[in-house]
């Protein structure tokens, strides 16, 4: 098979020699892990991770320095120092990795490996969100400088639901002692196993070759993989990207929203601008009760919950003339009626006239954090209801991307449990 292109039939996953922390040389495995880089959005959250352990992975994925180039060079120097000191060490042989996350009733299992890269036109790995060029540029420079994939993307596929193929390998593997086991402060337990047996790996690879995948989390990193592949004309490790593949027929993911924090826009001004375009109602708290009201309204049509002044305000029943005037008509109806589409096309672009850049909008996964930051800074948090996975997948199969940061699939893999060096293959 040509290593420069995607598998002929579908997903082409290969083993790699994972870089992993040596437990005896760090405080604890939980203390060196982090959420994905784009979830660590608050400065206090970054400081907390940096303080958890001097070797926390956040020092690689979000290095701190005055310039972008200095940050990335610092990350590369830190990675090389940790390798030289034995803090991180490569596994002795290439492997696929079975990964499990559990928290109460939530159970997710999947396979981590190096996936052959393919563009959207190939129909093998399906993106569902747009990306920002500046973020891709930043991640590309970090990967290029460190020569490493520091955190796996989260991709999903759907089997027929039977315990065969990759699922059978996973369920056999979890009966063995794991390479590592830890519980992070969010309450999730994590276990990792190496699958080195050639026959078992072949079963996984043959099964996955029959499937296509949806990017659940990591659109910017996937776009970065493709950009760096184009820079390397010789076939090699840059033709593959570090991913976690989860069969959602066996282990359904949770789909949550990513909320918007509108810097410098007080709630009173946001509501005044909406008058005449949406029905506005004050909703009683606390936050869970207000979110229930949002869910009820979202079942009937587009709805948004605004917060930041100590209260909650539900905006629903948008004016059809506004939608006709502002929402592009050249997309499927499922796209035109998305809350994220209406939010960006009608509200941000036309009603509030807010540029979609970090100086004006922050994207926050945690609902309570979005409200707290809006109240602290006299700004507006716009809370939206999540999209169903089947809607996301259907649009992706049509080649239609959603507005960026429309969804948050989870649980996301912990960063820091296994890394991939591009110099080891």
Coordinates of C-alpha atoms in Angstrom, one line a residue:
X1 CA 0.0 0.0 0.0
X2 CA 1.2 3.5 -0.8
X3 CA 2.1 5.1 2.4
X4 CA 1.5 8.6 0.9
X5 CA -2.2 8.0 0.6
X6 CA -5.2 6.7 2.5
X7 CA -6.1 3.0 2.7
X8 CA -7.9 1.8 -0.3
X9 CA -10.9 0.6 1.7
X10 CA -11.0 2.9 4.6
X11 CA -9.1 3.7 7.8
X12 CA -5.5 2.6 7.8
X13 CA -4.2 2.4 11.4
X14 CA -0.6 1.4 12.1
X15 CA 1.3 0.8 15.4
X16 CA 4.0 3.2 16.7
X17 CA 6.4 3.3 19.6
X18 CA 4.6 5.4 22.2
X19 CA 6.4 7.9 24.3
X20 CA 5.2 7.6 27.9
X21 CA 6.0 9.1 31.3
X22 CA 8.2 6.9 33.5
X23 CA 6.0 6.7 36.7
X24 CA 8.9 6.5 39.1
X25 CA 10.2 9.8 37.9
X26 CA 7.1 11.9 38.3
X27 CA 4.8 12.7 41.2
X28 CA 1.9 10.8 39.7
X29 CA 0.6 10.0 36.3
X30 CA -2.6 12.0 37.1
X31 CA -0.5 15.0 38.0
X32 CA 1.3 15.1 34.6
X33 CA -1.8 14.8 32.5
X34 CA -4.0 17.6 31.0
X35 CA -7.2 18.2 29.1
X36 CA -6.6 18.9 25.3
X37 CA -4.9 22.2 24.7
X38 CA -8.0 24.0 23.5
X39 CA -10.0 23.1 26.6
X40 CA -7.4 24.7 28.9
X41 CA -8.6 28.2 28.2
X42 CA -8.5 29.9 31.6
X43 CA -5.2 31.3 32.9
X44 CA -5.9 29.9 36.4
X45 CA -6.5 26.5 34.8
X46 CA -3.1 26.7 33.1
X47 CA -1.4 27.8 36.3
X48 CA -3.1 24.9 38.2
X49 CA -1.8 22.4 35.7
X50 CA 1.7 23.9 35.7
X51 CA 1.7 23.7 39.5
X52 CA 0.5 20.1 39.7
X53 CA 3.9 18.7 38.7
X54 CA 7.0 20.3 37.1
X55 CA 6.6 17.7 34.3
X56 CA 3.0 18.3 33.5
X57 CA 2.3 17.9 29.8
X58 CA 0.8 21.4 29.6
X59 CA 4.4 22.6 29.4
X60 CA 4.6 21.0 26.0
X61 CA 1.2 21.7 24.6
X62 CA 0.8 25.2 25.9
X63 CA 4.4 26.5 26.6
X64 CA 4.6 30.1 27.9
X65 CA 7.0 32.6 26.4
X66 CA 6.8 36.1 24.8
X67 CA 6.6 35.0 21.1
X68 CA 5.2 32.1 19.3
X69 CA 8.6 30.9 18.0
X70 CA 10.0 31.2 21.6
X71 CA 7.1 29.1 22.9
X72 CA 7.6 26.4 20.4
X73 CA 11.4 26.3 20.8
X74 CA 10.8 26.1 24.6
X75 CA 8.5 23.1 24.1
X76 CA 11.0 21.3 22.0
X77 CA 13.8 22.0 24.5
X78 CA 11.6 20.7 27.3
X79 CA 10.7 17.6 25.4
X80 CA 14.3 16.8 24.6
X81 CA 15.4 17.4 28.2
X82 CA 12.7 15.1 29.5
X83 CA 13.8 12.4 27.0
X84 CA 17.4 12.9 28.0
X85 CA 16.5 12.7 31.7
X86 CA 14.3 9.6 31.2
X87 CA 11.2 11.4 32.3
X88 CA 9.6 10.3 29.0
X89 CA 10.7 7.1 27.4
X90 CA 9.7 5.2 24.2
X91 CA 8.1 1.8 24.5
X92 CA 10.4 -1.0 23.4
X93 CA 8.3 -2.0 20.3
X94 CA 5.6 -0.6 18.1
X95 CA 2.1 -1.1 19.4
X96 CA -1.6 -0.1 19.0
X97 CA -2.9 1.0 22.4
X98 CA -6.3 0.1 23.9
X99 CA -7.5 3.1 26.0
X100 CA -10.3 3.1 28.6
X101 CA -12.0 6.0 30.4
X102 CA -14.6 5.4 33.1
X103 CA -16.5 7.7 35.4
X104 CA -19.6 6.2 37.0
X105 CA -21.9 5.1 34.2
X106 CA -19.7 6.7 31.5
X107 CA -17.5 4.1 29.9
X108 CA -15.4 4.7 26.7
X109 CA -12.9 2.4 25.1
X110 CA -11.0 2.8 21.9
X111 CA -7.8 2.2 20.0
X112 CA -4.9 4.7 19.8
X113 CA -2.6 4.4 16.8
X114 CA -1.1 6.3 13.9
X115 CA -3.7 6.9 11.2
X116 CA -2.9 7.4 7.5
X117 CA -3.9 10.9 6.5
X118 CA -6.5 11.6 4.0
X119 CA -8.3 14.8 2.8
X120 CA -12.1 15.4 3.0
X121 CA -12.5 14.5 -0.7
X122 CA -11.4 10.9 0.1
X123 CA -14.4 10.4 2.3
X124 CA -12.4 8.4 4.9
X125 CA -12.0 10.9 7.7
X126 CA -14.9 13.3 7.8
X127 CA -14.5 16.8 9.3
X128 CA -17.7 18.5 10.5
X129 CA -16.4 21.9 11.6
X130 CA -14.4 24.8 10.0
X131 CA -11.0 25.7 11.3
X132 CA -9.1 29.0 11.9
X133 CA -5.9 29.5 9.9
X134 CA -4.0 31.1 12.8
X135 CA -4.7 28.1 15.1
X136 CA -3.5 25.7 12.4
X137 CA -0.4 27.8 11.9
X138 CA 0.4 27.8 15.6
X139 CA -0.2 24.0 16.0
X140 CA 1.9 23.3 12.8
X141 CA 4.8 25.3 14.1
X142 CA 4.6 23.5 17.5
X143 CA 4.5 20.0 15.8
X144 CA 7.2 21.0 13.4
X145 CA 9.5 22.3 16.1
X146 CA 9.0 19.4 18.6
X147 CA 8.8 16.8 15.8
X148 CA 6.1 15.1 17.9
X149 CA 2.3 14.5 18.1
X150 CA 1.7 15.5 21.7
X151 CA -2.0 14.5 22.1
X152 CA -4.4 12.2 20.1
X153 CA -7.4 13.4 18.2
X154 CA -10.7 11.9 19.0
X155 CA -12.3 10.1 16.0
X156 CA -15.4 8.0 16.0
X157 CA -16.7 5.3 13.7
X158 CA -19.8 3.0 13.8
X159 CA -19.7 -0.8 13.6
X160 CA -22.7 -3.1 13.5
X161 CA -22.5 -3.2 17.3
X162 CA -21.3 -6.8 17.5
X163 CA -18.2 -7.9 19.6
X164 CA -16.1 -8.7 16.6
X165 CA -13.0 -7.2 14.9
X166 CA -11.5 -4.4 16.8
X167 CA -14.1 -4.6 19.6
X168 CA -13.2 -8.2 20.2
X169 CA -9.5 -7.3 20.5
X170 CA -10.4 -4.5 22.9
X171 CA -12.5 -6.8 25.1
X172 CA -9.8 -9.4 25.2
X173 CA -7.1 -6.9 26.0
X174 CA -8.8 -5.3 29.0
X175 CA -8.6 -8.6 30.8
X176 CA -4.8 -8.2 31.0
X177 CA -2.9 -6.0 33.4
X178 CA -2.7 -2.5 32.0
X179 CA 0.5 -0.6 31.2
X180 CA -0.8 2.2 33.4
X181 CA -3.8 3.1 35.5
X182 CA -4.6 6.5 37.0
X183 CA -7.5 8.6 38.1
X184 CA -7.5 12.3 37.2
X185 CA -9.1 15.0 39.4
X186 CA -12.2 15.1 37.2
X187 CA -13.1 11.7 38.6
X188 CA -12.2 9.8 35.4
X189 CA -10.2 6.6 35.7
X190 CA -7.8 5.9 32.8
X191 CA -6.2 2.6 31.7
X192 CA -3.9 1.9 28.8
X193 CA -2.7 -1.4 27.3
X194 CA -0.3 -2.1 24.4
X195 CA -1.3 -4.5 21.7
X196 CA 1.9 -5.8 20.2
X197 CA 0.8 -9.2 19.0
X198 CA 0.9 -9.2 15.2
X199 CA -2.3 -11.3 14.8
X200 CA -4.3 -9.1 17.1
X201 CA -3.1 -6.0 15.4
X202 CA -4.1 -7.4 12.0
X203 CA -7.6 -8.0 13.3
X204 CA -7.9 -4.4 14.3
X205 CA -6.4 -3.0 11.1
X206 CA -8.6 -5.2 8.9
X207 CA -11.7 -4.2 10.8
X208 CA -11.0 -0.5 10.6
X209 CA -10.2 -0.7 6.9
X210 CA -14.0 -1.2 6.4
X211 CA -14.9 2.1 8.1
X212 CA -14.9 5.8 7.7
X213 CA -14.4 8.1 10.7
X214 CA -15.9 11.4 12.0
X215 CA -13.6 13.9 13.6
X216 CA -15.2 14.3 17.0
X217 CA -12.5 16.5 18.6
X218 CA -9.3 17.9 17.0
X219 CA -10.2 19.6 13.7
X220 CA -7.3 22.0 13.9
X221 CA -4.9 19.3 14.7
X222 CA -6.1 17.2 11.8
X223 CA -5.8 20.2 9.5
X224 CA -2.3 20.6 10.9
X225 CA -1.4 17.0 10.2
X226 CA -2.4 17.5 6.5
X227 CA -0.5 20.8 6.3
X228 CA 2.7 19.2 7.6
X229 CA 2.3 16.2 5.3
X230 CA 2.3 18.5 2.3
X231 CA 5.6 20.0 3.6
X232 CA 7.3 16.6 3.6
X233 CA 7.6 15.2 0.1
X234 CA 9.3 12.0 1.1
X235 CA 7.0 9.2 2.4
X236 CA 7.4 8.7 6.1
X237 CA 6.0 9.3 9.6
X238 CA 4.4 12.7 8.6
X239 CA 1.9 10.7 6.5
X240 CA 0.3 9.5 9.7
X241 CA -1.4 11.2 12.7
X242 CA -1.9 10.2 16.3
X243 CA -5.6 9.4 16.9
X244 CA -8.0 7.6 19.3
X245 CA -10.7 5.7 17.4
X246 CA -13.9 5.0 19.3
X247 CA -16.8 2.8 18.0
X248 CA -19.8 4.8 19.1
X249 CA -22.1 1.9 18.3
X250 CA -20.5 0.2 21.4
X251 CA -19.4 3.3 23.3
X252 CA -21.7 6.3 22.6
X253 CA -20.0 9.7 23.1
X254 CA -21.6 12.6 24.9
X255 CA -22.2 15.6 22.7
X256 CA -22.0 18.9 24.5
X257 CA -22.1 22.5 23.4
X258 CA -19.2 25.0 23.2
X259 CA -20.5 28.4 24.5
X260 CA -19.5 31.9 23.4
X261 CA -18.2 34.6 25.7
X262 CA -18.7 38.0 24.0
X263 CA -16.0 40.3 25.4
X264 CA -17.1 43.9 26.1
X265 CA -20.8 43.4 25.3
X266 CA -22.9 43.9 28.5
X267 CA -26.0 41.7 28.7
X268 CA -28.3 44.7 28.6
X269 CA -26.9 45.9 25.3
X270 CA -27.1 42.4 23.9
X271 CA -30.7 42.1 24.8
X272 CA -31.6 45.5 23.5
X273 CA -30.2 44.6 20.1
X274 CA -32.2 41.4 20.0
X275 CA -35.5 43.2 20.7
X276 CA -37.8 42.7 17.7
X277 CA -35.7 39.9 16.3
X278 CA -36.2 37.2 19.1
X279 CA -38.7 36.6 21.9
X280 CA -36.9 37.5 25.1
X281 CA -37.9 36.0 28.5
X282 CA -36.2 36.2 31.9
X283 CA -35.6 32.6 33.3
X284 CA -35.3 31.7 36.9
X285 CA -32.0 30.1 38.1
X286 CA -30.0 28.3 39.2
X287 CA -28.1 27.4 36.1
X288 CA -29.3 23.8 35.7
X289 CA -32.9 25.0 35.8
X290 CA -32.2 27.7 33.2
X291 CA -30.5 25.1 31.0
X292 CA -33.6 22.9 31.2
X293 CA -35.6 25.9 29.9
X294 CA -33.1 26.3 27.1
X295 CA -33.5 22.6 26.2
X296 CA -37.2 22.9 26.1
X297 CA -37.1 25.9 23.8
X298 CA -34.4 24.3 21.6
X299 CA -36.7 21.4 20.9
X300 CA -39.1 23.8 19.2
X301 CA -36.5 25.9 17.2
X302 CA -33.5 28.1 17.6
X303 CA -32.9 29.2 21.1
X304 CA -30.1 30.8 23.2
X305 CA -29.6 31.5 26.9
X306 CA -27.8 34.8 27.7
X307 CA -26.1 35.3 31.0
X308 CA -23.6 37.7 32.7
X309 CA -25.7 40.1 34.7
X310 CA -26.6 37.7 37.5
X311 CA -29.7 36.5 35.7
X312 CA -30.7 34.3 32.7
X313 CA -32.5 35.4 29.6
X314 CA -33.9 33.1 27.0
X315 CA -34.0 34.2 23.4
X316 CA -36.1 32.1 21.1
X317 CA -38.6 32.2 18.2
X318 CA -36.3 34.2 15.8
X319 CA -37.9 36.5 13.2
X320 CA -38.1 34.5 10.0
X321 CA -37.3 37.6 7.9
X322 CA -34.0 38.0 9.9
X323 CA -33.1 34.4 9.1
X324 CA -34.1 34.7 5.4
X325 CA -31.9 37.8 5.1
X326 CA -28.8 36.6 7.0
X327 CA -28.5 32.8 6.8
X328 CA -27.0 31.5 3.5
X329 CA -29.6 29.6 1.5
X330 CA -27.1 27.4 -0.5
X331 CA -26.7 24.8 2.3
X332 CA -28.9 21.9 3.5
X333 CA -31.9 22.7 5.7
X334 CA -30.2 20.8 8.6
X335 CA -27.3 23.3 8.4
X336 CA -29.4 26.4 8.0
X337 CA -31.4 25.6 11.1
X338 CA -28.4 24.8 13.4
X339 CA -28.2 27.1 16.5
X340 CA -24.5 27.7 15.7
X341 CA -25.4 28.7 12.2
X342 CA -28.1 31.2 13.3
X343 CA -25.8 32.5 16.1
X344 CA -23.0 33.3 13.7
X345 CA -24.9 34.3 10.6
X346 CA -27.7 36.3 12.2
X347 CA -26.6 37.4 15.6
X348 CA -22.8 37.8 15.6
X349 CA -22.5 39.0 12.0
X350 CA -25.7 41.2 11.7
X351 CA -27.5 41.9 15.0
X352 CA -24.4 42.4 17.3
X353 CA -21.8 42.9 14.5
X354 CA -19.1 41.2 16.5
X355 CA -15.9 40.0 14.6
X356 CA -15.2 36.3 15.1
X357 CA -11.7 36.7 16.5
X358 CA -10.2 36.1 20.0
X359 CA -10.2 39.8 20.9
X360 CA -14.0 39.7 20.7
X361 CA -15.1 36.1 21.3
X362 CA -13.9 33.3 23.5
X363 CA -15.1 29.7 23.1
X364 CA -15.7 28.0 26.4
X365 CA -16.6 24.3 27.0
X366 CA -17.6 24.6 30.6
X367 CA -21.1 26.2 31.1
X368 CA -20.5 27.5 34.6
X369 CA -17.1 28.9 33.6
X370 CA -18.7 30.8 30.7
X371 CA -21.3 32.4 33.1
X372 CA -18.7 33.2 35.8
X373 CA -16.4 34.9 33.3
X374 CA -19.2 36.9 31.8
X375 CA -20.3 38.1 35.2
X376 CA -16.7 38.9 36.2
X377 CA -16.0 41.0 33.1
X378 CA -19.5 42.6 32.5
X379 CA -19.7 40.6 29.2
X380 CA -22.3 38.3 27.7
X381 CA -22.2 34.5 27.7
X382 CA -24.3 32.9 25.0
X383 CA -25.2 29.4 26.0
X384 CA -26.4 27.0 23.3
X385 CA -28.0 23.5 23.3
X386 CA -25.9 20.6 22.0
X387 CA -26.4 19.0 18.5
X388 CA -27.2 15.3 18.2
X389 CA -24.4 13.2 16.9
X390 CA -26.5 11.8 14.0
X391 CA -27.0 15.4 12.7
X392 CA -23.3 16.0 12.8
X393 CA -22.5 12.8 11.0
X394 CA -25.1 13.3 8.3
X395 CA -23.9 16.7 7.5
X396 CA -20.2 15.5 7.4
X397 CA -21.2 12.8 5.0
X398 CA -22.7 15.4 2.7
X399 CA -19.4 17.3 2.9
X400 CA -21.0 20.2 4.8
X401 CA -19.0 21.7 7.7
X402 CA -20.6 23.3 10.7
X403 CA -19.6 26.7 12.1
X404 CA -16.4 26.1 14.1
X405 CA -16.7 25.1 17.7
X406 CA -20.3 23.9 17.2
X407 CA -19.9 20.8 19.3
X408 CA -17.9 19.2 22.0
X409 CA -17.7 15.4 22.0
X410 CA -16.5 13.6 25.0
X411 CA -15.1 12.3 27.1
X412 CA -11.9 13.5 25.5
X413 CA -8.7 11.5 25.9
X414 CA -6.4 12.8 28.6
X415 CA -3.3 14.4 27.2
X416 CA 0.0 13.0 28.4
X417 CA -0.7 9.3 28.6
X418 CA 1.0 8.5 25.3
X419 CA 2.8 10.7 22.8
X420 CA 4.1 10.0 19.3
X421 CA 7.6 11.0 18.2
X422 CA 8.0 11.7 14.5
X423 CA 11.7 10.8 14.8
X424 CA 10.8 7.3 16.0
X425 CA 8.1 6.7 13.4

